[in-house]
GROMACS .gro file of C-alpha atoms in nm:
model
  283
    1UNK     CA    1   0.000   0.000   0.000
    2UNK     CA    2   0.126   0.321  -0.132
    3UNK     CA    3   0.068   0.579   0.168
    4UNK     CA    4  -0.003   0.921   0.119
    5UNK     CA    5   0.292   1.171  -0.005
    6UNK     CA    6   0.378   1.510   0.091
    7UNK     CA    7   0.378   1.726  -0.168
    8UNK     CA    8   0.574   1.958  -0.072
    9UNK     CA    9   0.876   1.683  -0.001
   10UNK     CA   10   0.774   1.533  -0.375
   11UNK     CA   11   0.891   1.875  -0.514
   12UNK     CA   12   1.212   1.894  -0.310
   13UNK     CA   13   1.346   1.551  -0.345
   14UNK     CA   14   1.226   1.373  -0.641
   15UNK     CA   15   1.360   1.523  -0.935
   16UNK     CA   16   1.748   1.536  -0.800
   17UNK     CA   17   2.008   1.335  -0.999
   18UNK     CA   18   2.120   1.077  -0.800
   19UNK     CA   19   2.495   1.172  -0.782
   20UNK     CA   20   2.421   1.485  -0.552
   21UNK     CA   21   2.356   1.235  -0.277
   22UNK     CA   22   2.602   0.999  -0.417
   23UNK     CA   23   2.912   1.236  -0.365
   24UNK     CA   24   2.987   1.167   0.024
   25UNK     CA   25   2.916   0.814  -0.004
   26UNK     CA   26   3.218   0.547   0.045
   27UNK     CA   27   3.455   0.352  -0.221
   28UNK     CA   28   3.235   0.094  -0.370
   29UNK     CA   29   3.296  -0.260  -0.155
   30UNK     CA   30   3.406  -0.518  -0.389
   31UNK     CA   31   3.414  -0.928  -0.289
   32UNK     CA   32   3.584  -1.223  -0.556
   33UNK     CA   33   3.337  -1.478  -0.670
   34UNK     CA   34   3.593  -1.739  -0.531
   35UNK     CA   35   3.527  -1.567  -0.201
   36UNK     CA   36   3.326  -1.778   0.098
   37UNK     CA   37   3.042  -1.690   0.242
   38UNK     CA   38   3.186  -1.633   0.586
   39UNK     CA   39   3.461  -1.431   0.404
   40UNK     CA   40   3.238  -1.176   0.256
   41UNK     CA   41   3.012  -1.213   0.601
   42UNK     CA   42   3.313  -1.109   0.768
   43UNK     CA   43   3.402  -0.781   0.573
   44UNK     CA   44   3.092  -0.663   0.546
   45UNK     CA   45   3.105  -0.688   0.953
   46UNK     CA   46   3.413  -0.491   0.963
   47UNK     CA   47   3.299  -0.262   0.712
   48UNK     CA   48   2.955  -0.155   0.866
   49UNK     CA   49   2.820  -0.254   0.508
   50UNK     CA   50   2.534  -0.393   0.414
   51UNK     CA   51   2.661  -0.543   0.030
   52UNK     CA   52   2.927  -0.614  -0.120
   53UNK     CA   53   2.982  -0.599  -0.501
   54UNK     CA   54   3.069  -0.969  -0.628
   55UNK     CA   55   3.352  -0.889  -0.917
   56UNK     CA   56   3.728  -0.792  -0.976
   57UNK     CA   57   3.638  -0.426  -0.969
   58UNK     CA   58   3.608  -0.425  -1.376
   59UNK     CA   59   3.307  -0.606  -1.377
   60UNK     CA   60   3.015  -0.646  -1.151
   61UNK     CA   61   2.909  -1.006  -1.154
   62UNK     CA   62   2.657  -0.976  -0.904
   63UNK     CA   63   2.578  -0.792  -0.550
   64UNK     CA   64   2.562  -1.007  -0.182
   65UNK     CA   65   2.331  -0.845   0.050
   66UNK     CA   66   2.275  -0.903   0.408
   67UNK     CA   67   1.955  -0.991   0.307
   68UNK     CA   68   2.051  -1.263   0.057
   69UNK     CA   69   2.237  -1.380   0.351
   70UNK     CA   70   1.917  -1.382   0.572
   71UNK     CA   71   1.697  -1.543   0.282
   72UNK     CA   72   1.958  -1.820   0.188
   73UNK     CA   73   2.181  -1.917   0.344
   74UNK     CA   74   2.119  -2.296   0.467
   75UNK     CA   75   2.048  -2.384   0.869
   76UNK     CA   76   2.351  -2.550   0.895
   77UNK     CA   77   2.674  -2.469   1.135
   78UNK     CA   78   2.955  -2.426   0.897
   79UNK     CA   79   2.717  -2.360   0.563
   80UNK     CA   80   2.918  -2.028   0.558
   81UNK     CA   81   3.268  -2.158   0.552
   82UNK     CA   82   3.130  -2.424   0.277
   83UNK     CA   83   2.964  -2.192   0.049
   84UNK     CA   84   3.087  -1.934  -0.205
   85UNK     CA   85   2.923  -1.597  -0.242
   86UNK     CA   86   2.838  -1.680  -0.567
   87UNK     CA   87   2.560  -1.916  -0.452
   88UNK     CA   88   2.362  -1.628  -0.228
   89UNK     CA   89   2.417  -1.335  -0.451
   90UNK     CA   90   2.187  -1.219  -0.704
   91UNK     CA   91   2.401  -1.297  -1.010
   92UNK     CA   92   2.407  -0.952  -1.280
   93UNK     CA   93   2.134  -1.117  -1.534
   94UNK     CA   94   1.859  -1.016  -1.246
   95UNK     CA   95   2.070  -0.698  -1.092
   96UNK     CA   96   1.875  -0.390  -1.076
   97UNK     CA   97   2.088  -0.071  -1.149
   98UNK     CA   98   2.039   0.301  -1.230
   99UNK     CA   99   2.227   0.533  -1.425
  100UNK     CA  100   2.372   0.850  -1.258
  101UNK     CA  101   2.144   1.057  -1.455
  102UNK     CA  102   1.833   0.891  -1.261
  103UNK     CA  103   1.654   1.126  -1.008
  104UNK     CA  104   1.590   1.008  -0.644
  105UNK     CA  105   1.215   0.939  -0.713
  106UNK     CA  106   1.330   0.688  -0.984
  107UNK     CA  107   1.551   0.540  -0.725
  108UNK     CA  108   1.339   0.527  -0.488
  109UNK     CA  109   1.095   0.397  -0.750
  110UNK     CA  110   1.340   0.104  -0.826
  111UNK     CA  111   1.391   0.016  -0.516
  112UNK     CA  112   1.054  -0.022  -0.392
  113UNK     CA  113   0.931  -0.202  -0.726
  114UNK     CA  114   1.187  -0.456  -0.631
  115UNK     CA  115   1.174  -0.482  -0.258
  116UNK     CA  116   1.525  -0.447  -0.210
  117UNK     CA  117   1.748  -0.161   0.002
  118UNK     CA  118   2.061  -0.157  -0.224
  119UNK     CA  119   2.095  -0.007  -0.580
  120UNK     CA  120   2.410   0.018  -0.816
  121UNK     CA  121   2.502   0.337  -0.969
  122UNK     CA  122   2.620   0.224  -1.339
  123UNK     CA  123   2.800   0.405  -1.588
  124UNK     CA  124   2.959   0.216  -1.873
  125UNK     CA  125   2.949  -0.121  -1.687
  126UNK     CA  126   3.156  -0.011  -1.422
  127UNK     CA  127   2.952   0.048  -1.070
  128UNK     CA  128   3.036   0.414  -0.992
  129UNK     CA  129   2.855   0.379  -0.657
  130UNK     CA  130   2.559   0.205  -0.444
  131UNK     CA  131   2.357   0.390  -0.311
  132UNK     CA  132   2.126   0.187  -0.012
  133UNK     CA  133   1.793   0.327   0.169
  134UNK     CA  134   1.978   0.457   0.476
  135UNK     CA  135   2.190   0.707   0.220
  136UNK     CA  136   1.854   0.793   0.071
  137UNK     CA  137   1.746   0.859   0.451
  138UNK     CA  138   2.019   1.065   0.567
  139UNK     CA  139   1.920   1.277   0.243
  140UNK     CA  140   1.571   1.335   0.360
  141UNK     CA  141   1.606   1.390   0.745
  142UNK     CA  142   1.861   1.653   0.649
  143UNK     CA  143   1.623   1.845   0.412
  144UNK     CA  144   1.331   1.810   0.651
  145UNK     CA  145   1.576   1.989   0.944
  146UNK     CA  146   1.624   2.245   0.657
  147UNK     CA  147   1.260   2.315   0.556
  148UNK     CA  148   1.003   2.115   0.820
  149UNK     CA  149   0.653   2.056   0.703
  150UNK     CA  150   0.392   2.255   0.809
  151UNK     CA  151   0.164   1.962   0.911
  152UNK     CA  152   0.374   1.687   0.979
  153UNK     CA  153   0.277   1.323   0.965
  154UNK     CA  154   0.230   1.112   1.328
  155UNK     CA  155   0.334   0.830   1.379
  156UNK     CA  156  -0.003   0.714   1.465
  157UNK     CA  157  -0.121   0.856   1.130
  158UNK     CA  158   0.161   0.615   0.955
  159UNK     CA  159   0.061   0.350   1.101
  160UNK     CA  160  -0.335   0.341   1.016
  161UNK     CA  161  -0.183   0.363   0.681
  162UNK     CA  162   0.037   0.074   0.683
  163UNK     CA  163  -0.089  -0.282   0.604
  164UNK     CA  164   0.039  -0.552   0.893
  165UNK     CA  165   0.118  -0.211   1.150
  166UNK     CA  166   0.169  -0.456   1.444
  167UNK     CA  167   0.522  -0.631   1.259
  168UNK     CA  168   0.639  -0.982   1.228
  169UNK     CA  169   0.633  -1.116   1.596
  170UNK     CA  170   0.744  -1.459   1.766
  171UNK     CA  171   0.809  -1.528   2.118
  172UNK     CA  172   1.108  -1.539   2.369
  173UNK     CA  173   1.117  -1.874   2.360
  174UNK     CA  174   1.171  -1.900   1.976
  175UNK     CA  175   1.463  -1.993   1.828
  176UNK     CA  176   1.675  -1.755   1.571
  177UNK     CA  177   1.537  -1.985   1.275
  178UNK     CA  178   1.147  -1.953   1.372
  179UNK     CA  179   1.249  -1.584   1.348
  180UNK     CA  180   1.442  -1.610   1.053
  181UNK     CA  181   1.184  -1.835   0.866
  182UNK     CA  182   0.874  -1.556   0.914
  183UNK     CA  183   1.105  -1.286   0.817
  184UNK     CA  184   1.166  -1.485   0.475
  185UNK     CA  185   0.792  -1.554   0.431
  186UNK     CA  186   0.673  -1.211   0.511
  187UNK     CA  187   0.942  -1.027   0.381
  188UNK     CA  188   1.053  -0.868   0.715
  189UNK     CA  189   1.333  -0.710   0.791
  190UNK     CA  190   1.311  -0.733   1.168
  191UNK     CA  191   1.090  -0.964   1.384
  192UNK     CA  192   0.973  -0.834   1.749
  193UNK     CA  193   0.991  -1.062   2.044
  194UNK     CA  194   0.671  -1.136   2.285
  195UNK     CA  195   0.853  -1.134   2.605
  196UNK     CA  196   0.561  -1.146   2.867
  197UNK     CA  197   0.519  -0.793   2.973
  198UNK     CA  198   0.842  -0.653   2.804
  199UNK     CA  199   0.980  -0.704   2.453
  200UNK     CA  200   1.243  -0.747   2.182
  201UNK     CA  201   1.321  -0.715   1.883
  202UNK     CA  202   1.591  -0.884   1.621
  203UNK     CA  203   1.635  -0.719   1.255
  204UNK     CA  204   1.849  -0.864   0.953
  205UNK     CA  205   2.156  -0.692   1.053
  206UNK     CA  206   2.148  -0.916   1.425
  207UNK     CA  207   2.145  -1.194   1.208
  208UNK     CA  208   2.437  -1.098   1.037
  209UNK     CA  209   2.654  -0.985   1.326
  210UNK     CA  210   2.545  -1.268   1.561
  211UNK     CA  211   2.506  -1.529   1.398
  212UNK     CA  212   2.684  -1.579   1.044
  213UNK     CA  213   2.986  -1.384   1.146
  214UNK     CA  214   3.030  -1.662   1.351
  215UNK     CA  215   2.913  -1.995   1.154
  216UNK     CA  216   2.926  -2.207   1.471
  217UNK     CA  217   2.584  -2.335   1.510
  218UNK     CA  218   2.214  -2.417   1.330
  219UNK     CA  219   1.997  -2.093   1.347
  220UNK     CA  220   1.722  -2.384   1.530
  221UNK     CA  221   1.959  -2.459   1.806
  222UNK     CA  222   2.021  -2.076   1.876
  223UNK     CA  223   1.755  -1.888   2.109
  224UNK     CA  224   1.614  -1.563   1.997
  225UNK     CA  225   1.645  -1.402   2.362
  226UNK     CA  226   2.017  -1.470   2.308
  227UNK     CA  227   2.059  -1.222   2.008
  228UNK     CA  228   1.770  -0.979   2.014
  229UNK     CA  229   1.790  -0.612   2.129
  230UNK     CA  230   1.594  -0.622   2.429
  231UNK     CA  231   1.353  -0.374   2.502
  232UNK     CA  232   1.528  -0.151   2.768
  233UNK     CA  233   1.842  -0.109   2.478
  234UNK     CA  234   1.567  -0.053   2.199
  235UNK     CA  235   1.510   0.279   2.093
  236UNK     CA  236   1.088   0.352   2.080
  237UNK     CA  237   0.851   0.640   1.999
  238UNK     CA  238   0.525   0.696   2.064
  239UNK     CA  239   0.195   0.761   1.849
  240UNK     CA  240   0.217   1.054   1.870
  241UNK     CA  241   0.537   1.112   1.741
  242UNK     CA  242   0.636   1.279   1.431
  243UNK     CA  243   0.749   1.103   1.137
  244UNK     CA  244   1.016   1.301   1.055
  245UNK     CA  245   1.130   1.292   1.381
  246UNK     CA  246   1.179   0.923   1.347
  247UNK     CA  247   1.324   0.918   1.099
  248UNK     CA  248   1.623   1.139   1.209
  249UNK     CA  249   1.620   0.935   1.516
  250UNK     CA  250   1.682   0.619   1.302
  251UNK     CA  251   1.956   0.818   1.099
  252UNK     CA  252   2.169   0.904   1.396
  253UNK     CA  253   2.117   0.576   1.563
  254UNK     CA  254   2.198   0.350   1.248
  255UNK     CA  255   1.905   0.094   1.260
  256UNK     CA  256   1.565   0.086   1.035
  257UNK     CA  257   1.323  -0.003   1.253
  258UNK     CA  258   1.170   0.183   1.551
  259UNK     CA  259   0.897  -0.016   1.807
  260UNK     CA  260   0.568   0.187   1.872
  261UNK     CA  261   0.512   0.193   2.236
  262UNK     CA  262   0.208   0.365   2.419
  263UNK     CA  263   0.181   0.327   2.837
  264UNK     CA  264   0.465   0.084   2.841
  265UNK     CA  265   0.266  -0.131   2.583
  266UNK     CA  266   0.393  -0.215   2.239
  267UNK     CA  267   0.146  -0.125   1.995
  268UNK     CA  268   0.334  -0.167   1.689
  269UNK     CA  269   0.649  -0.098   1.489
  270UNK     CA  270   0.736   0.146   1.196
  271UNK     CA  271   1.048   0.097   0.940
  272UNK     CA  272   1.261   0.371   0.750
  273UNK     CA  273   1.138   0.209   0.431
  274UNK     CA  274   0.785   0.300   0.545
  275UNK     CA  275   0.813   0.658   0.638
  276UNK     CA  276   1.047   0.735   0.329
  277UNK     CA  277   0.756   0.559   0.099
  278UNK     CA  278   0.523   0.768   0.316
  279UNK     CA  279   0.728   1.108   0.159
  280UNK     CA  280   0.898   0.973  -0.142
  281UNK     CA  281   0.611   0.686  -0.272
  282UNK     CA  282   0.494   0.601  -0.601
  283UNK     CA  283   0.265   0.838  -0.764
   0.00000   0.00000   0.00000
């Protein structure tokens, strides 16, 4: 569900080239098909990444996501160590890339068409940059500090717009795979934890750090409540929050999805992808 857009953000944002944003960004992260799993796991750890580019640097012959990671890789200990990049990564044939002459909206456009948070800046087959969700982010907060809306959007408001406002939940006494397993069938990037009169939550990026950095152990044999962010560590706002609030919150914190909590009672969850469809979504 598309939710309403602003306007007044649609005329500030959408029709700038993608390389004004793209200027600040890092070196483009490159991993060798020949690479493992774990390998590749491993720098994009140490390099607060979330993809890697799978070629020499000539030529891209795929991306690896942490989400390819989350949606394939095998419940087995050791299925990192035994597996080369090239059997998660979405080979080039189905990569999704822009040109530097594409505007944010047609980014952003991309992106959502596709479900996926990472998108390759081409130019003469060589990726001059990839530009993720959290750079388009970054991008908005700052121009909504610049210019803030006249009648911003609550969080509350957000919410009776989005389809499924409550998230993907499990309980504490789930295992990292029962988590794992609903995000891949509802396309989740985070699942919250029922943990009798508290909570928890544990996103993609958990996964990544806690789990296949390490390769030591099935996902099935690993309990949730081990790995999640617990609920006293978890950043929250409340209804009646403001949108672009949360979204600068989620900027200068480094994470994508912020619990809804109301009276000490979770009451639902919102994600960056949802607020920036909520300003930058299809027409």
């Amino acid at each position: 569900m598309v939710f309403a857009r602003s306007l007044r953000a649609s005329e500030q944002w959408s029709f700038l080239p993608i390389l004004n944003i793209t200027k600040g960004l890092p070196d483009v992260y490159y991993t060798s098909p020949e690479s493992s799993v774990f390998r590749a796991v491993v720098d994009m750890v140490k390099l607060r990444s979330g993809s890697l580019i799978v070629g020499d640097g000539n030529k891209a012959q795929g991306i690896l996501t942490e989400r390819d990671i989350l949606d394939k890789l095998p419940f087995e200990a050791g299925a990192a160590r035994s597996l080369r990049v090239t059997a998660l990564m979405t080979p080039s044939d189905s990569l999704v890339s822009a040109p530097p002459s594409f505007t944010l909206d047609q980014c952003v456009h991309e992106m959502q068409s596709g479900g996926f948070r990472h998108l390759p800046i081409m130019q003469g087959g060589a990726v001059k940059a990839v530009i993720s969700i959290r750079d388009i982010a970054q991008h908005v907060a700052s121009a909504l500090s610049k210019a803030p809306l006249s009648e911003p959007t609550t969080v509350e408001e957000l919410m009776a717009a989005k389809e499924g406002g409550f998230g993907t939940g499990v309980s504490s006494s789930a295992s990292v795979g029962d988590a794992v397993k609903l995000m891949r069938d509802t396309r989740s990037g985070a699942a919250l934890v029922s943990d009798g009169d508290s909570f928890g939550i544990m996103t993609e990026r958990d996964f990544l750090t806690k789990v296949a950095v390490y390769d030591e152990a099935d996902p099935n044999s690993i309990p949730i409540s081990s790995i999640m962010t617990r609920s006293g560590s978890v950043k929250s706002v409340p209804p009646t929050g403001r949108v672009a609030d949360c979204l600068s919150l989620m900027v200068a914190g480094g994470f994508r999805h912020l619990p809804v909590v109301q009276k000490s009672k979770l009451v639902g969850v919102i994600s960056m992808q949802d607020i920036l469809q909520h300003f930058l979504g299809s027409k």
